Amino acid sequence: MNEKTLFGHPRGLFVLFFTEMWERFSYYGMRAILFLYLTKSASEGALGLDEKSGGAIMGLYMASVYLLTLPGGWIADNILGQKKAIWWGGIVIMIGHVILAIPGNTYVFFLGLAFVAVGTGLLKANISSIVGELYPEGGAKRDAAFSIFYLGINLGAFLGMFIVGYLGEKVGWHYGFGAAAFAMFFGLINFKLNGKYLDGLGDKPKTQSSYTYLYVVIGAIVFMALLVVTGVLDSVSLAQSMKYIISIVTLLYFAYIGFMDKSLTIVERKRVGVLFVFFIGAALFWSGFEQASTTLTIFADRHTNRMLAGWELPASWFQNANSFFILIFSAPVGALWIYLNKKNLNPSTPIKFGLGLLQMGLGFLIMYFAAKNILDGSLAGMGWLTFTYMFHTLGELCLSPVGLSSNTKLAPKKYYSQMMGLWFVAASLGNLIAGLFAGNFNEENVQQMPDLFLQVCLYGFVLGLIFILLYKPIKKWMGGIE
C-alpha cells in the first residue's frame, strides 16, 4: 500500500472520497426529484401516480439500492474484488441514469431505476469496505476517516440535490436525470486516474467460490420483476411483501453466521450479535430519517410557504438542509470524538446509536407541531423543516459514520464485505418502511398528519433510551473493540 498521506490520512481516502462524492451527487440528486416525478400530474410532464403507489415505488427503489449491496459484497468477496466491483458498479449506475434521461414509457423508466439500483449495490458497500482497509490499526483515526468520507457523501448530495433539483423542477425532469449521469461519469474518471493510491487494497480474491448464491439472488430478482410486470402484484403489495421478506432473510443470515458457522470463535459470534442489534437500531433510524424524500417532501411541496425574495424555491431543495448541516457539523463532530477519546470520555457506540435515535425523534416532534399549525389551511414557515433536518443531521452524525466504522471493526474477516452489505440492508428496510409510510400522506388525510409524525417521534425516543440504558451489556459483547 502506498504510504503517501494528505492531511495525515492515506491519499487513497481522498480517491474514495471523490468517487463517492460524484456517485452520491447522482444518487441523491435523482432521488430528490423522484417522488415528485412519480406523483406530479401528467400535464406537468410527470407520471401522475397516487401517493400510495408512488410511495411504494419510491420505497422499493430505495430499498433495492441498499438491499443489493449484500450480493454486491458477496461478488466482491468471492469474484471481482472490491475495486473492480466499484468500477463496474459505477458504469452500470451511469447507464441507468442515461436511460432515465431519455423520455420514454413507464417500463423504460423503471428499467433505468433497476440499472441504478444494481450498480449501486455493487459500488456502495465495497467502497466503504476499502475505507476501513486503509486503517488496519482501527481506533479513533478510523472513525475520523469515516467522518471525512461522510463529508464527501454529503458534499455530493448537496451539489446533486441543488443542481438536479433545480433542473428537474424548473427546466425539465429528464434534464435532471441527465445531470446525474454526468456526475457518475466524473466519478469513474477520478477512480480510474487515481486508482494507483489504492494498490494492494480490494484486489480480486485468490480463490473463487461457488456461484450458487449469485444464481439464487438473480433468480429471485427476475421472479419479483415478472410478478410486477404481469400484474400479479402491484407496487404496494410488492412493497408490503418485501418488508417481511427482507426482515426474515436478514434474521436468517445473521442466525447462520452467528450460530451455524463453526469456524467462528465465540468472541466473533458475540460481535455478530452486536451487529444485529446495531442493524435493528439503524433500520428504525433510517425508517424515520429517509422520509426526507417522501413525507417531508410532500410537506415542503404542499404545506410550506417556499417564497423567498419573490421566487418559489423548488420543494426538493429542502432535502438539501441535511447535506448543508452535514457540511457544517461533520468535521466538528469527528474532532469531538477524537478529543473525547483522548480524555477517556468518548461515548460508546451503543450510546451514540441511542443519541442518534433520540434526535431523530426530536425532529419528528417538531414536525408534529408544524403539522398542527397547518390544519386550518395555512402554510407552514420554512423554519419547521429546517430545524427538523438539523436534528436529523445531528442524529445521523451520531449513528451513521460510527455504525459504518463499527461494521469494519466487528465483522469477521471471512464475512467482511457481506457484513458491510448487511449494514446497508438496514438502510434498505428503513427506506422501504419510509416509502410505505408516505402512502398515508394524501390530500384527504391532512387531519391525521400530526398523529402520524408523533408515532415516529415516540418510537425514536423509546428505542434511543433502550440503547442508552443497555449500553454496558452491548459493549461487553463487542469483545474489547471500541
C-alpha positions as a printed NumPy array, in Angstrom:
array([[  0.   ,   0.   ,   0.   ],
       [  1.299,   3.479,  -0.872],
       [  2.283,   5.306,   2.319],
       [  1.859,   8.864,   0.977],
       [ -0.523,  10.892,   3.087],
       [ -2.626,  14.026,   2.722],
       [ -3.743,  15.939,   5.831],
       [ -2.492,  12.995,   7.883],
       [ -4.582,  10.408,   6.021],
       [ -3.676,   7.99 ,   3.194],
       [ -4.214,   9.53 ,  -0.24 ],
       [ -6.41 ,   6.581,  -1.089],
       [ -9.024,   8.018,   1.287],
       [ -9.418,  11.046,  -0.973],
       [ -9.667,   8.89 ,  -4.108],
       [-12.589,   7.145,  -2.455],
       [-13.879,  10.497,  -1.137],
       [-14.27 ,  11.994,  -4.629],
       [-15.55 ,   8.774,  -6.221],
       [-18.241,   8.529,  -3.578],
       [-18.94 ,  12.266,  -3.822],
       [-19.847,  12.046,  -7.518],
       [-21.796,   8.829,  -7.052],
       [-23.811,  10.428,  -4.236],
       [-24.351,  13.504,  -6.447],
       [-26.035,  11.225,  -8.963],
       [-27.97 ,   9.186,  -6.397],
       [-29.27 ,  11.93 ,  -4.114],
       [-29.783,  14.379,  -6.969],
       [-32.038,  11.93 ,  -8.795],
       [-33.715,  10.826,  -5.562],
       [-34.566,  14.448,  -4.684],
       [-36.921,  14.718,  -7.652],
       [-38.011,  11.075,  -7.964],
       [-41.067,  11.156,  -5.656],
       [-42.216,  14.432,  -7.2  ],
       [-41.807,  12.95 , -10.687],
       [-43.814,   9.892,  -9.677],
       [-46.718,  11.828,  -8.129],
       [-46.955,  15.073, -10.129],
       [-49.582,  15.105, -12.898],
       [-49.009,  14.057, -16.488],
       [-49.743,  17.651, -17.54 ],
       [-46.571,  18.62 , -15.636],
       [-44.556,  16.045, -17.565],
       [-44.566,  13.508, -14.72 ],
       [-46.133,  10.068, -14.175],
       [-49.222,  11.167, -12.188],
       [-49.34 ,   8.268,  -9.701],
       [-51.244,   8.427,  -6.404],
       [-49.313,   8.765,  -3.126],
       [-49.695,   5.101,  -2.157],
       [-48.303,   3.796,  -5.452],
       [-45.645,   6.499,  -5.644],
       [-44.567,   5.883,  -2.058],
       [-44.416,   2.123,  -2.627],
       [-42.32 ,   2.521,  -5.793],
       [-40.076,   5.009,  -4.028],
       [-39.669,   2.609,  -1.105],
       [-38.989,  -0.364,  -3.381],
       [-36.382,   1.549,  -5.357],
       [-34.538,   2.908,  -2.316],
       [-34.795,  -0.47 ,  -0.588],
       [-33.382,  -2.23 ,  -3.658],
       [-30.457,   0.186,  -3.835],
       [-29.308,  -0.859,  -0.371],
       [-30.546,  -4.458,  -0.415],
       [-28.409,  -5.197,  -3.46 ],
       [-25.289,  -4.211,  -1.508],
       [-25.476,  -7.689,   0.046],
       [-24.957,  -9.644,  -3.22 ],
       [-22.649,  -6.78 ,  -4.244],
       [-20.483,  -7.504,  -1.21 ],
       [-20.564, -11.241,  -1.954],
       [-19.485, -10.649,  -5.57 ],
       [-16.555,  -8.534,  -4.348],
       [-15.512, -11.042,  -1.671],
       [-15.712, -14.05 ,  -3.991],
       [-15.364, -12.967,  -7.629],
       [-14.288,  -9.427,  -8.542],
       [-12.632,  -7.872,  -5.506],
       [-13.762,  -4.513,  -4.146],
       [-12.008,  -2.276,  -6.698],
       [-13.465,  -3.981,  -9.78 ],
       [-16.887,  -4.102,  -8.13 ],
       [-16.722,  -0.32 ,  -7.635],
       [-15.652,   0.246, -11.248],
       [-18.328,  -1.914, -12.861],
       [-20.949,  -0.696, -10.421],
       [-20.248,   2.899, -11.436],
       [-20.614,   2.024, -15.123],
       [-23.998,   0.352, -14.535],
       [-25.174,   3.366, -12.478],
       [-24.219,   5.745, -15.299],
       [-26.108,   3.624, -17.837],
       [-29.174,   3.699, -15.575],
       [-29.169,   7.488, -15.358],
       [-28.739,   7.768, -19.139],
       [-31.857,   5.608, -19.568],
       [-33.77 ,   7.831, -17.122],
       [-32.691,  10.924, -19.065],
       [-34.347,   9.635, -22.27 ],
       [-38.11 ,  10.302, -22.331],
       [-39.976,   7.041, -22.803],
       [-42.725,   4.889, -21.371],
       [-43.077,   3.768, -17.761],
       [-41.315,   0.452, -18.313],
       [-38.231,   2.176, -19.772],
       [-38.168,   4.475, -16.761],
       [-38.325,   1.542, -14.345],
       [-35.552,  -0.187, -16.312],
       [-33.373,   2.855, -15.627],
       [-34.18 ,   2.656, -11.917],
       [-33.234,  -1.039, -11.957],
       [-29.831,  -0.275, -13.514],
       [-29.121,   2.388, -10.885],
       [-30.117,   0.02 ,  -8.076],
       [-27.956,  -2.857,  -9.352],
       [-24.942,  -0.613,  -9.93 ],
       [-25.238,   0.968,  -6.505],
       [-25.434,  -2.485,  -4.946],
       [-22.042,  -3.269,  -6.475],
       [-20.425,   0.033,  -5.558],
       [-21.796,   1.18 ,  -2.214],
       [-20.731,  -1.455,   0.337],
       [-17.39 ,  -2.099,  -1.328],
       [-16.189,   1.479,  -1.374],
       [-16.878,   1.727,   2.369],
       [-15.029,  -1.549,   2.937],
       [-11.86 ,  -0.172,   1.33 ],
       [-12.042,   2.9  ,   3.573],
       [-11.85 ,   0.511,   6.528],
       [ -8.917,  -1.383,   4.958],
       [ -6.914,   1.845,   4.826],
       [ -6.825,   1.819,   8.657],
       [ -5.912,  -1.709,   9.834],
       [ -4.948,  -0.25 ,  13.228],
       [ -8.559,   0.859,  13.836],
       [ -9.167,   3.321,  16.662],
       [-10.37 ,   6.908,  16.677],
       [ -8.422,   7.757,  13.498],
       [-10.55 ,   5.298,  11.553],
       [-13.685,   6.927,  12.98 ],
       [-12.307,  10.317,  11.894],
       [-11.625,   8.921,   8.405],
       [-15.214,   7.76 ,   8.094],
       [-16.358,  11.229,   9.143],
       [-14.202,  12.725,   6.346],
       [-15.599,  10.122,   3.938],
       [-19.078,  11.063,   5.135],
       [-18.275,  14.661,   4.292],
       [-17.69 ,  13.56 ,   0.681],
       [-21.018,  11.756,   0.649],
       [-22.847,  14.858,   1.756],
       [-20.902,  17.291,  -0.406],
       [-22.011,  15.205,  -3.386],
       [-25.564,  15.032,  -2.064],
       [-25.677,  18.804,  -1.531],
       [-24.481,  19.601,  -5.05 ],
       [-26.677,  16.894,  -6.561],
       [-29.918,  17.999,  -4.915],
       [-29.163,  21.638,  -5.679],
       [-28.397,  21.137,  -9.388],
       [-30.603,  18.148, -10.241],
       [-33.446,  19.534,  -8.129],
       [-33.394,  22.856,  -9.977],
       [-33.097,  21.275, -13.427],
       [-35.781,  18.694, -12.699],
       [-38.424,  21.005, -11.214],
       [-37.723,  24.238, -13.122],
       [-36.372,  23.087, -16.532],
       [-37.481,  19.501, -17.16 ],
       [-37.431,  16.218, -15.264],
       [-35.213,  14.428, -17.773],
       [-32.608,  17.208, -17.743],
       [-32.224,  16.489, -14.028],
       [-31.778,  12.769, -14.665],
       [-29.176,  13.584, -17.352],
       [-27.141,  15.672, -14.895],
       [-26.974,  12.629, -12.603],
       [-25.442,  10.585, -15.455],
       [-22.69 ,  13.177, -15.986],
       [-21.88 ,  13.138, -12.267],
       [-21.291,   9.376, -12.239],
       [-19.086,   9.763, -15.321],
       [-16.859,  12.22 , -13.416],
       [-16.664,   9.759, -10.518],
       [-15.481,   6.982, -12.826],
       [-12.77 ,   9.202, -14.304],
       [-11.472,  10.052, -10.807],
       [-11.418,   6.399,  -9.75 ],
       [ -9.578,   5.293, -12.892],
       [ -6.959,   8.053, -12.925],
       [ -6.111,   7.908,  -9.205],
       [ -6.501,   4.181,  -8.563],
       [ -2.726,   3.864,  -8.015],
       [ -3.223,   5.126,  -4.454],
       [ -5.309,   2.009,  -3.729],
       [ -2.653,  -0.528,  -4.753],
       [ -2.858,  -3.678,  -2.654],
       [ -6.405,  -2.939,  -1.472],
       [ -9.644,  -4.541,  -2.66 ],
       [ -7.955,  -6.836,  -5.173],
       [ -9.523,  -9.881,  -6.812],
       [ -9.76 , -12.821,  -4.352],
       [ -7.249, -15.612,  -4.888],
       [ -9.848, -18.381,  -4.546],
       [-13.195, -18.434,  -6.336],
       [-16.389, -19.576,  -4.612],
       [-19.425, -21.355,  -5.985],
       [-21.785, -19.128,  -7.97 ],
       [-24.883, -20.798,  -6.471],
       [-25.614, -17.871,  -4.142],
       [-25.43 , -15.416,  -7.035],
       [-27.772, -17.508,  -9.185],
       [-30.335, -17.63 ,  -6.366],
       [-30.248, -13.829,  -5.946],
       [-30.595, -13.193,  -9.695],
       [-33.452, -15.693,  -9.898],
       [-35.295, -14.019,  -7.02 ],
       [-34.931, -10.562,  -8.628],
       [-36.196, -11.804, -12.011],
       [-39.123, -13.624, -10.342],
       [-40.204, -10.482,  -8.452],
       [-39.907,  -8.377, -11.606],
       [-42.111, -10.812, -13.542],
       [-44.781, -10.692, -10.82 ],
       [-44.991,  -6.916, -11.178],
       [-44.83 ,  -6.795, -14.992],
       [-47.54 ,  -9.45 , -15.368],
       [-49.773,  -7.664, -12.868],
       [-49.805, -10.459, -10.279],
       [-48.506,  -7.966,  -7.696],
       [-48.967,  -4.213,  -7.69 ],
       [-46.291,  -1.925,  -6.28 ],
       [-47.969,  -1.571,  -2.873],
       [-48.434,  -5.319,  -2.423],
       [-44.867,  -5.997,  -3.509],
       [-43.527,  -3.371,  -1.098],
       [-45.532,  -4.846,   1.769],
       [-44.263,  -8.338,   0.903],
       [-40.665,  -7.16 ,   0.591],
       [-40.824,  -5.61 ,   4.064],
       [-41.355,  -9.051,   5.572],
       [-39.048, -10.858,   3.166],
       [-36.125,  -8.546,   3.94 ],
       [-36.716,  -8.895,   7.685],
       [-36.872, -12.695,   7.584],
       [-33.909, -13.136,   5.224],
       [-31.765, -10.8  ,   7.334],
       [-32.668, -12.646,  10.519],
       [-31.745, -15.975,   8.902],
       [-28.492, -14.531,   7.537],
       [-27.405, -13.288,  10.948],
       [-28.502, -16.581,  12.531],
       [-26.446, -18.573,  10.036],
       [-23.286, -16.534,  10.606],
       [-23.723, -16.326,  14.38 ],
       [-24.806, -19.917,  15.113],
       [-24.16 , -22.214,  12.147],
       [-20.649, -21.287,  11.021],
       [-18.472, -23.296,  13.402],
       [-15.266, -21.729,  12.059],
       [-16.006, -18.528,  14.02 ],
       [-14.833, -18.107,  17.6  ],
       [-17.19 , -17.296,  20.491],
       [-15.917, -13.721,  20.511],
       [-16.62 , -13.35 ,  16.781],
       [-20.134, -14.731,  17.218],
       [-20.898, -12.283,  20.008],
       [-19.698,  -9.457,  17.793],
       [-22.059, -10.663,  15.071],
       [-24.83 , -10.477,  17.701],
       [-23.863,  -6.859,  18.411],
       [-24.01 ,  -6.08 ,  14.697],
       [-27.544,  -7.496,  14.644],
       [-28.55 ,  -5.145,  17.476],
       [-26.994,  -2.255,  15.567],
       [-28.886,  -3.421,  12.468],
       [-32.216,  -3.051,  14.292],
       [-31.317,   0.419,  15.547],
       [-30.126,   1.537,  12.118],
       [-33.195,   0.168,  10.296],
       [-35.573,   2.043,  12.575],
       [-33.467,   5.204,  12.415],
       [-33.495,   5.171,   8.599],
       [-37.235,   4.483,   8.5  ],
       [-37.682,   7.916,  10.057],
       [-34.723,   9.732,   8.543],
       [-35.417,   8.651,   4.943],
       [-38.833,  10.243,   4.972],
       [-36.907,  13.275,   3.753],
       [-37.599,  12.277,   0.146],
       [-41.24 ,  11.273,   0.753],
       [-43.371,  12.642,   3.607],
       [-41.164,  15.671,   4.308],
       [-41.04 ,  16.455,   0.586],
       [-44.856,  16.271,   0.48 ],
       [-44.922,  18.701,   3.407],
       [-42.489,  21.021,   1.604],
       [-44.381,  20.847,  -1.69 ],
       [-47.957,  21.215,  -0.415],
       [-47.877,  22.74 ,   3.054],
       [-44.829,  25.047,   3.217],
       [-44.508,  28.666,   2.145],
       [-41.486,  28.436,  -0.18 ],
       [-41.427,  32.021,  -1.414],
       [-38.088,  33.793,  -0.993],
       [-37.499,  37.261,  -2.464],
       [-40.398,  36.764,  -4.859],
       [-39.175,  33.354,  -6.129],
       [-40.592,  29.978,  -5.135],
       [-37.884,  27.57 ,  -4.041],
       [-38.044,  24.039,  -5.504],
       [-39.567,  21.66 ,  -2.946],
       [-36.67 ,  19.223,  -3.483],
       [-34.181,  21.817,  -2.194],
       [-35.399,  21.38 ,   1.383],
       [-33.771,  17.941,   1.406],
       [-30.5  ,  19.811,   0.985],
       [-30.768,  21.118,   4.543],
       [-29.456,  17.726,   5.678],
       [-26.356,  17.946,   3.47 ],
       [-25.839,  21.594,   4.425],
       [-25.816,  20.727,   8.124],
       [-23.548,  17.727,   7.473],
       [-21.036,  20.044,   5.826],
       [-21.193,  22.323,   8.88 ],
       [-21.172,  19.716,  11.652],
       [-19.316,  16.714,  10.185],
       [-15.745,  17.829,  10.885],
       [-16.508,  19.254,  14.358],
       [-18.289,  16.049,  15.393],
       [-15.396,  13.915,  14.113],
       [-12.937,  16.113,  16.017],
       [-15.145,  15.894,  19.11 ],
       [-14.938,  12.082,  19.154],
       [-11.113,  12.258,  18.933],
       [-10.938,  14.888,  21.699],
       [-13.235,  12.907,  23.99 ],
       [-11.273,   9.73 ,  23.258],
       [ -8.058,  11.411,  24.452],
       [ -9.875,  12.33 ,  27.675],
       [-11.307,   8.788,  28.01 ],
       [-14.789,  10.328,  27.733],
       [-15.735,   9.124,  24.248],
       [-19.298,   7.689,  24.417],
       [-19.507,   4.024,  23.491],
       [-21.075,   3.05 ,  20.179],
       [-24.431,   1.949,  21.732],
       [-24.773,   5.366,  23.412],
       [-24.069,   7.106,  20.107],
       [-26.779,   4.978,  18.494],
       [-29.169,   5.995,  21.275],
       [-28.345,   9.679,  20.822],
       [-28.95 ,   9.361,  17.091],
       [-32.394,   7.828,  17.608],
       [-33.361,  10.421,  20.216],
       [-32.509,  13.262,  17.856],
       [-34.413,  11.648,  15.004],
       [-37.428,  11.501,  17.334],
       [-36.931,  15.145,  18.297],
       [-37.049,  16.13 ,  14.623],
       [-40.448,  14.476,  14.255],
       [-41.673,  16.173,  17.426],
       [-41.008,  19.449,  15.605],
       [-42.954,  18.132,  12.602],
       [-45.854,  17.216,  14.904],
       [-46.212,  20.872,  15.904],
       [-45.649,  22.017,  12.304],
       [-48.478,  19.753,  11.115],
       [-50.728,  21.08 ,  13.893],
       [-50.196,  24.59 ,  12.561],
       [-51.381,  23.835,   9.011],
       [-54.673,  22.155,   9.927],
       [-56.544,  25.425,   9.373],
       [-55.356,  25.537,   5.764],
       [-52.451,  27.927,   6.279],
       [-48.891,  27.262,   5.092],
       [-46.026,  26.481,   7.466],
       [-42.879,  28.58 ,   7.566],
       [-39.625,  27.158,   6.215],
       [-38.087,  27.076,   9.706],
       [-40.033,  23.972,  10.772],
       [-38.432,  21.746,   8.146],
       [-35.056,  23.421,   8.605],
       [-34.879,  22.622,  12.333],
       [-36.212,  19.108,  11.726],
       [-33.383,  18.468,   9.271],
       [-30.861,  19.934,  11.708],
       [-31.773,  17.446,  14.456],
       [-31.956,  14.58 ,  11.963],
       [-28.478,  15.507,  10.747],
       [-27.013,  15.561,  14.25 ],
       [-28.644,  12.188,  14.855],
       [-27.185,  10.863,  11.622],
       [-23.689,  12.009,  12.613],
       [-24.016,  10.172,  15.924],
       [-25.183,   6.941,  14.324],
       [-24.164,   6.503,  10.692],
       [-20.37 ,   7.09 ,  10.488],
       [-19.916,   5.225,  13.779],
       [-22.1  ,   2.384,  12.501],
       [-20.034,   2.119,   9.314],
       [-16.821,   2.077,  11.316],
       [-18.178,  -0.497,  13.789],
       [-19.043,  -2.874,  10.964],
       [-15.483,  -2.76 ,   9.636],
       [-14.148,  -3.452,  13.152],
       [-16.632,  -6.063,  14.404],
       [-17.232,  -8.093,  11.238],
       [-15.403, -11.456,  10.994],
       [-12.788, -11.23 ,   8.227],
       [-14.489, -14.08 ,   6.392],
       [-17.679, -12.02 ,   6.06 ],
       [-16.129,  -8.569,   5.815],
       [-17.894,  -7.128,   2.773],
       [-21.034,  -9.179,   3.364],
       [-21.451,  -7.716,   6.859],
       [-20.984,  -4.269,   5.334],
       [-23.704,  -5.255,   2.907],
       [-25.965,  -6.169,   5.84 ],
       [-25.374,  -2.713,   7.304],
       [-26.822,  -1.259,   4.116],
       [-29.69 ,  -3.753,   4.211],
       [-30.741,  -1.91 ,   7.387],
       [-31.   ,   1.226,   5.253],
       [-32.904,  -0.844,   2.69 ],
       [-35.518,  -1.887,   5.217],
       [-35.741,   1.625,   6.629],
       [-36.235,   3.136,   3.164],
       [-38.958,   0.625,   2.355],
       [-40.855,   1.432,   5.561],
       [-40.462,   5.159,   4.851],
       [-41.908,   4.737,   1.358],
       [-44.902,   2.762,   2.598],
       [-45.478,   5.299,   5.379],
       [-45.654,   8.065,   2.751],
       [-48.784,   6.463,   1.309],
       [-50.709,   7.839,   4.316],
       [-49.973,  11.45 ,   3.324],
       [-52.62 ,  12.296,   0.742],
       [-54.812,  15.365,   0.426],
       [-57.729,  13.64 ,   2.182],
       [-55.601,  12.656,   5.179],
       [-54.251,  16.039,   6.312],
       [-56.056,  15.907,   9.681],
       [-54.142,  12.743,  10.637],
       [-50.722,  14.176,   9.738],
       [-49.79 ,  15.355,  13.29 ],
       [-50.524,  11.925,  14.787],
       [-48.508,  10.188,  12.061],
       [-45.477,  12.351,  12.822],
       [-45.965,  11.771,  16.56 ],
       [-45.825,   7.981,  16.053],
       [-42.357,   8.244,  14.535],
       [-41.264,  10.616,  17.306],
       [-42.284,   8.198,  20.066],
       [-40.557,   5.109,  18.683],
       [-37.377,   7.151,  18.172],
       [-37.443,   8.258,  21.806],
       [-38.215,   4.778,  23.175],
       [-35.6  ,   2.899,  21.141],
       [-32.971,   5.576,  21.797],
       [-33.454,   5.235,  25.552],
       [-33.209,   1.435,  25.298],
       [-29.816,   1.674,  23.553],
       [-28.504,   4.078,  26.182],
       [-29.782,   2.011,  29.131],
       [-28.371,  -1.262,  27.744],
       [-25.009,   0.076,  26.58 ],
       [-22.966,  -1.936,  29.117],
       [-24.008,  -5.483,  28.033],
       [-23.802,  -4.471,  24.359],
       [-20.321,  -3.036,  24.865],
       [-19.245,  -6.193,  26.71 ],
       [-20.189,  -8.342,  23.713],
       [-18.034,  -6.157,  21.472],
       [-15.042,  -8.003,  22.936],
       [-12.794,  -5.054,  23.661],
       [-13.381,  -3.244,  20.365],
       [-14.291,   0.418,  20.809]])
